């Protein structure tokens, strides 16, 4: 699962026994050599999908990590790109490796649940970060995203179809989540990372409750499952141009 340049088992153990923020500060120098980084195939597919609906002026990568999503935004945004993350270590890596000559890019250390922006963006993206939020935190998170989008702006992120119970991946993810729940029951500070807590049906409902108009777009690069459903979708949640009127 890890390249030779990736973290050792001891380093992973230290990270897992830290807080989320401290854990990512420690992992940051080797993060891009782990399976936790969003694959280039997903980043490229999202870039292509967004390019078909853009261009956009100003973009925000929510929980940007080492900056992979910022590079997506740099392809589809004309004016500015901002990466926001609460890990100083991840932002340090991002600053070093993302097109330093691109003066449109800015980096901000902040918690996604308390974004320090007004309605300044036409596009918000996020890749692989939602497992760090408990289901009860989604309403507040989506309200924050809604507040930083201009009317008509979009919040976009990829979602992989859930593994089937007959697949090894299903049981691997189930086991991982179980281990994390036990760890958080017996150790402080907690490390929130649950692969199976971000369920598409619940997410769509919470986005709609936050005021978004939600649609799903298949990413054709990944094909379809046997039942015809897409293997990977892009959720596009749009802030309406005007607030809904009372009935």
Coordinates of C-alpha atoms in Angstrom, one line a residue:
X1 CA 0.0 0.0 0.0
X2 CA 2.9 2.4 0.6
X3 CA 5.9 3.3 -1.5
X4 CA 9.4 3.1 0.0
X5 CA 9.2 6.8 0.5
X6 CA 6.1 6.5 2.6
X7 CA 5.7 6.5 6.4
X8 CA 6.9 3.6 8.5
X9 CA 4.5 1.6 10.7
X10 CA 5.9 3.4 13.7
X11 CA 5.2 6.8 12.1
X12 CA 1.7 5.7 11.2
X13 CA 1.1 4.5 14.8
X14 CA 2.3 7.9 16.2
X15 CA 0.0 9.7 13.8
X16 CA -3.0 7.5 14.7
X17 CA -2.5 8.2 18.4
X18 CA -2.4 12.0 17.9
X19 CA -5.1 14.5 17.2
X20 CA -6.2 14.8 13.6
X21 CA -4.4 18.1 13.2
X22 CA -1.2 16.9 14.9
X23 CA -1.3 13.6 13.0
X24 CA -1.4 15.4 9.6
X25 CA 1.4 17.7 10.6
X26 CA 3.5 14.6 11.3
X27 CA 2.4 12.8 8.1
X28 CA 2.7 15.8 5.8
X29 CA 6.3 15.2 4.4
X30 CA 5.3 11.7 3.3
X31 CA 1.6 12.1 2.7
X32 CA 1.9 12.0 -1.1
X33 CA 3.5 8.6 -0.9
X34 CA 0.5 7.0 0.9
X35 CA -2.9 5.7 -0.5
X36 CA -4.6 8.6 1.3
X37 CA -3.7 11.0 -1.5
X38 CA -6.5 11.3 -4.1
X39 CA -5.4 9.4 -7.2
X40 CA -4.4 11.5 -10.3
X41 CA -7.0 9.6 -12.3
X42 CA -9.8 11.1 -10.1
X43 CA -8.2 14.6 -10.1
X44 CA -7.9 14.5 -13.9
X45 CA -11.5 13.3 -14.3
X46 CA -12.9 16.1 -12.0
X47 CA -10.7 18.7 -13.9
X48 CA -12.2 17.6 -17.2
X49 CA -15.8 17.6 -15.8
X50 CA -15.3 21.1 -14.3
X51 CA -13.7 22.4 -17.5
X52 CA -16.9 21.5 -19.4
X53 CA -19.0 23.8 -17.1
X54 CA -16.4 26.6 -16.5
X55 CA -14.5 28.6 -16.6
X56 CA -14.7 30.0 -13.1
X57 CA -13.2 33.1 -11.6
X58 CA -12.3 32.3 -8.0
X59 CA -11.9 28.8 -6.5
X60 CA -11.4 27.3 -3.0
X61 CA -10.0 23.9 -2.2
X62 CA -11.6 22.8 1.1
X63 CA -9.2 20.8 3.3
X64 CA -6.6 21.1 0.6
X65 CA -3.8 19.0 2.2
X66 CA -0.7 19.0 0.1
X67 CA -2.4 20.9 -2.7
X68 CA -3.6 18.3 -5.3
X69 CA -7.0 19.9 -5.6
X70 CA -5.5 23.4 -5.9
X71 CA -3.9 22.2 -9.1
X72 CA -7.3 21.2 -10.3
X73 CA -8.6 24.7 -9.6
X74 CA -5.7 26.3 -11.3
X75 CA -6.8 24.6 -14.5
X76 CA -10.4 25.9 -14.4
X77 CA -10.2 29.2 -12.5
X78 CA -9.2 32.4 -14.2
X79 CA -8.5 34.8 -11.3
X80 CA -7.6 33.3 -8.0
X81 CA -7.2 29.9 -6.2
X82 CA -7.1 29.4 -2.4
X83 CA -6.2 26.3 -0.5
X84 CA -7.5 26.1 3.1
X85 CA -6.4 23.4 5.7
X86 CA -6.0 23.3 9.4
X87 CA -2.7 21.5 9.2
X88 CA 0.3 23.8 9.1
X89 CA 2.5 20.8 8.0
X90 CA 0.3 20.0 5.0
X91 CA 0.2 23.6 4.0
X92 CA 4.0 23.9 4.2
X93 CA 4.3 20.9 1.8
X94 CA 1.7 22.4 -0.5
X95 CA 3.5 25.8 -0.7
X96 CA 6.7 24.0 -1.8
X97 CA 5.3 21.8 -4.5
X98 CA 2.4 23.6 -6.1
X99 CA 3.5 25.9 -9.0
X100 CA 5.3 28.5 -6.9
X101 CA 5.3 30.9 -9.9
X102 CA 1.5 31.0 -10.0
X103 CA 0.7 34.2 -8.2
X104 CA -3.0 33.5 -8.2
X105 CA -2.6 30.8 -5.5
X106 CA -3.0 31.6 -1.8
X107 CA -2.8 29.4 1.3
X108 CA -4.9 29.9 4.5
X109 CA -4.7 27.9 7.7
X110 CA -8.2 27.5 9.1
X111 CA -10.8 25.0 10.2
X112 CA -13.3 24.1 7.5
X113 CA -16.1 24.4 10.2
X114 CA -15.2 28.1 10.7
X115 CA -14.1 29.5 7.3
X116 CA -12.6 33.0 7.4
X117 CA -14.2 34.2 4.2
X118 CA -17.2 36.0 2.9
X119 CA -19.0 35.0 -0.3
X120 CA -15.8 35.2 -2.4
X121 CA -15.8 32.1 -4.5
X122 CA -17.5 30.7 -7.6
X123 CA -16.3 27.2 -7.0
X124 CA -15.4 25.1 -4.0
X125 CA -13.9 21.6 -4.3
X126 CA -12.8 19.0 -1.8
X127 CA -11.1 15.7 -2.2
X128 CA -11.0 12.9 0.3
X129 CA -11.6 15.0 3.4
X130 CA -15.1 14.1 4.5
X131 CA -14.2 11.1 6.6
X132 CA -12.8 13.6 9.1
X133 CA -16.3 15.0 9.8
X134 CA -18.9 13.2 11.9
X135 CA -22.4 13.0 10.4
X136 CA -23.6 15.5 13.0
X137 CA -21.0 18.0 11.7
X138 CA -22.2 18.0 8.1
X139 CA -25.0 20.6 8.5
X140 CA -22.5 23.1 9.9
X141 CA -19.8 22.2 7.3
X142 CA -22.2 22.6 4.4
X143 CA -23.6 25.9 5.8
X144 CA -20.0 27.2 5.8
X145 CA -19.5 26.2 2.2
X146 CA -22.8 27.8 1.2
X147 CA -21.7 31.1 3.0
X148 CA -18.4 31.4 1.1
X149 CA -20.0 30.8 -2.4
X150 CA -21.4 33.6 -4.4
X151 CA -24.9 33.2 -5.7
X152 CA -24.8 30.7 -8.6
X153 CA -21.5 29.2 -7.3
X154 CA -20.9 25.5 -7.1
X155 CA -19.5 23.0 -4.5
X156 CA -18.1 20.0 -6.3
X157 CA -16.5 16.8 -5.1
X158 CA -16.1 13.2 -6.3
X159 CA -17.8 10.2 -4.6
X160 CA -16.8 6.6 -5.2
X161 CA -19.6 4.0 -5.3
X162 CA -19.7 2.1 -2.0
X163 CA -18.0 -1.3 -2.0
X164 CA -20.4 -4.3 -2.1
X165 CA -20.6 -6.6 0.9
X166 CA -19.2 -9.4 -1.2
X167 CA -16.0 -7.5 -1.9
X168 CA -12.8 -7.6 0.2
X169 CA -12.8 -3.8 0.1
X170 CA -16.1 -3.7 2.0
X171 CA -14.7 -5.7 4.9
X172 CA -11.5 -3.9 4.9
X173 CA -13.2 -0.5 5.3
X174 CA -15.7 -1.9 7.8
X175 CA -12.7 -3.2 9.9
X176 CA -10.9 0.1 9.6
X177 CA -13.9 2.0 10.9
X178 CA -14.4 -0.5 13.8
X179 CA -10.7 -0.1 14.8
X180 CA -11.1 3.7 14.8
X181 CA -14.2 3.6 16.9
X182 CA -12.4 1.4 19.5
X183 CA -9.4 3.7 19.4
X184 CA -11.5 6.8 20.0
X185 CA -13.4 5.1 22.8
X186 CA -10.2 4.3 24.8
X187 CA -7.7 7.1 23.7
X188 CA -7.7 10.9 23.7
X189 CA -7.5 13.0 21.8
X190 CA -9.8 11.4 19.2
X191 CA -8.7 10.9 15.6
X192 CA -11.8 11.2 13.4
X193 CA -11.4 9.2 10.2
X194 CA -14.3 7.0 9.2
X195 CA -14.5 5.7 5.6
X196 CA -18.1 4.6 5.8
X197 CA -19.7 7.5 7.6
X198 CA -20.2 9.7 4.5
X199 CA -23.3 8.2 2.8
X200 CA -24.5 9.8 -0.4
X201 CA -28.2 9.8 0.4
X202 CA -27.6 11.6 3.7
X203 CA -25.2 13.9 2.1
X204 CA -27.7 14.9 -0.6
X205 CA -30.3 15.6 2.1
X206 CA -28.0 17.7 4.1
X207 CA -26.8 19.7 1.1
X208 CA -30.4 20.4 0.2
X209 CA -31.2 21.5 3.8
X210 CA -28.2 23.9 3.6
X211 CA -29.8 25.6 0.6
X212 CA -28.1 23.9 -2.3
X213 CA -29.5 22.5 -5.5
X214 CA -27.9 19.1 -5.9
X215 CA -27.2 17.1 -9.0
X216 CA -25.0 14.0 -9.6
X217 CA -22.8 13.7 -12.7
X218 CA -21.2 10.4 -13.7
X219 CA -17.4 10.5 -14.3
X220 CA -17.3 8.3 -17.5
X221 CA -13.6 7.7 -17.2
X222 CA -14.3 5.0 -14.5
X223 CA -17.1 3.2 -16.3
X224 CA -20.1 1.5 -14.7
X225 CA -20.8 -1.3 -12.3
X226 CA -22.8 -4.4 -13.3
X227 CA -26.1 -2.9 -12.3
X228 CA -25.4 0.1 -14.6
X229 CA -24.6 2.6 -11.9
X230 CA -21.5 4.8 -12.2
X231 CA -18.4 3.7 -10.3
X232 CA -17.5 7.3 -9.6
X233 CA -19.8 10.4 -9.5
X234 CA -19.2 14.0 -9.0
X235 CA -21.6 15.8 -6.7
X236 CA -22.4 19.3 -7.8
X237 CA -24.2 21.4 -5.2
X238 CA -25.2 24.8 -6.6
X239 CA -26.0 27.9 -4.5
X240 CA -29.1 29.4 -6.2
X241 CA -28.9 32.8 -7.8
X242 CA -31.6 34.0 -5.4
X243 CA -32.9 32.7 -2.1
X244 CA -36.1 30.6 -2.2
X245 CA -39.3 32.5 -1.7
X246 CA -41.7 31.5 1.1
X247 CA -44.8 29.6 -0.1

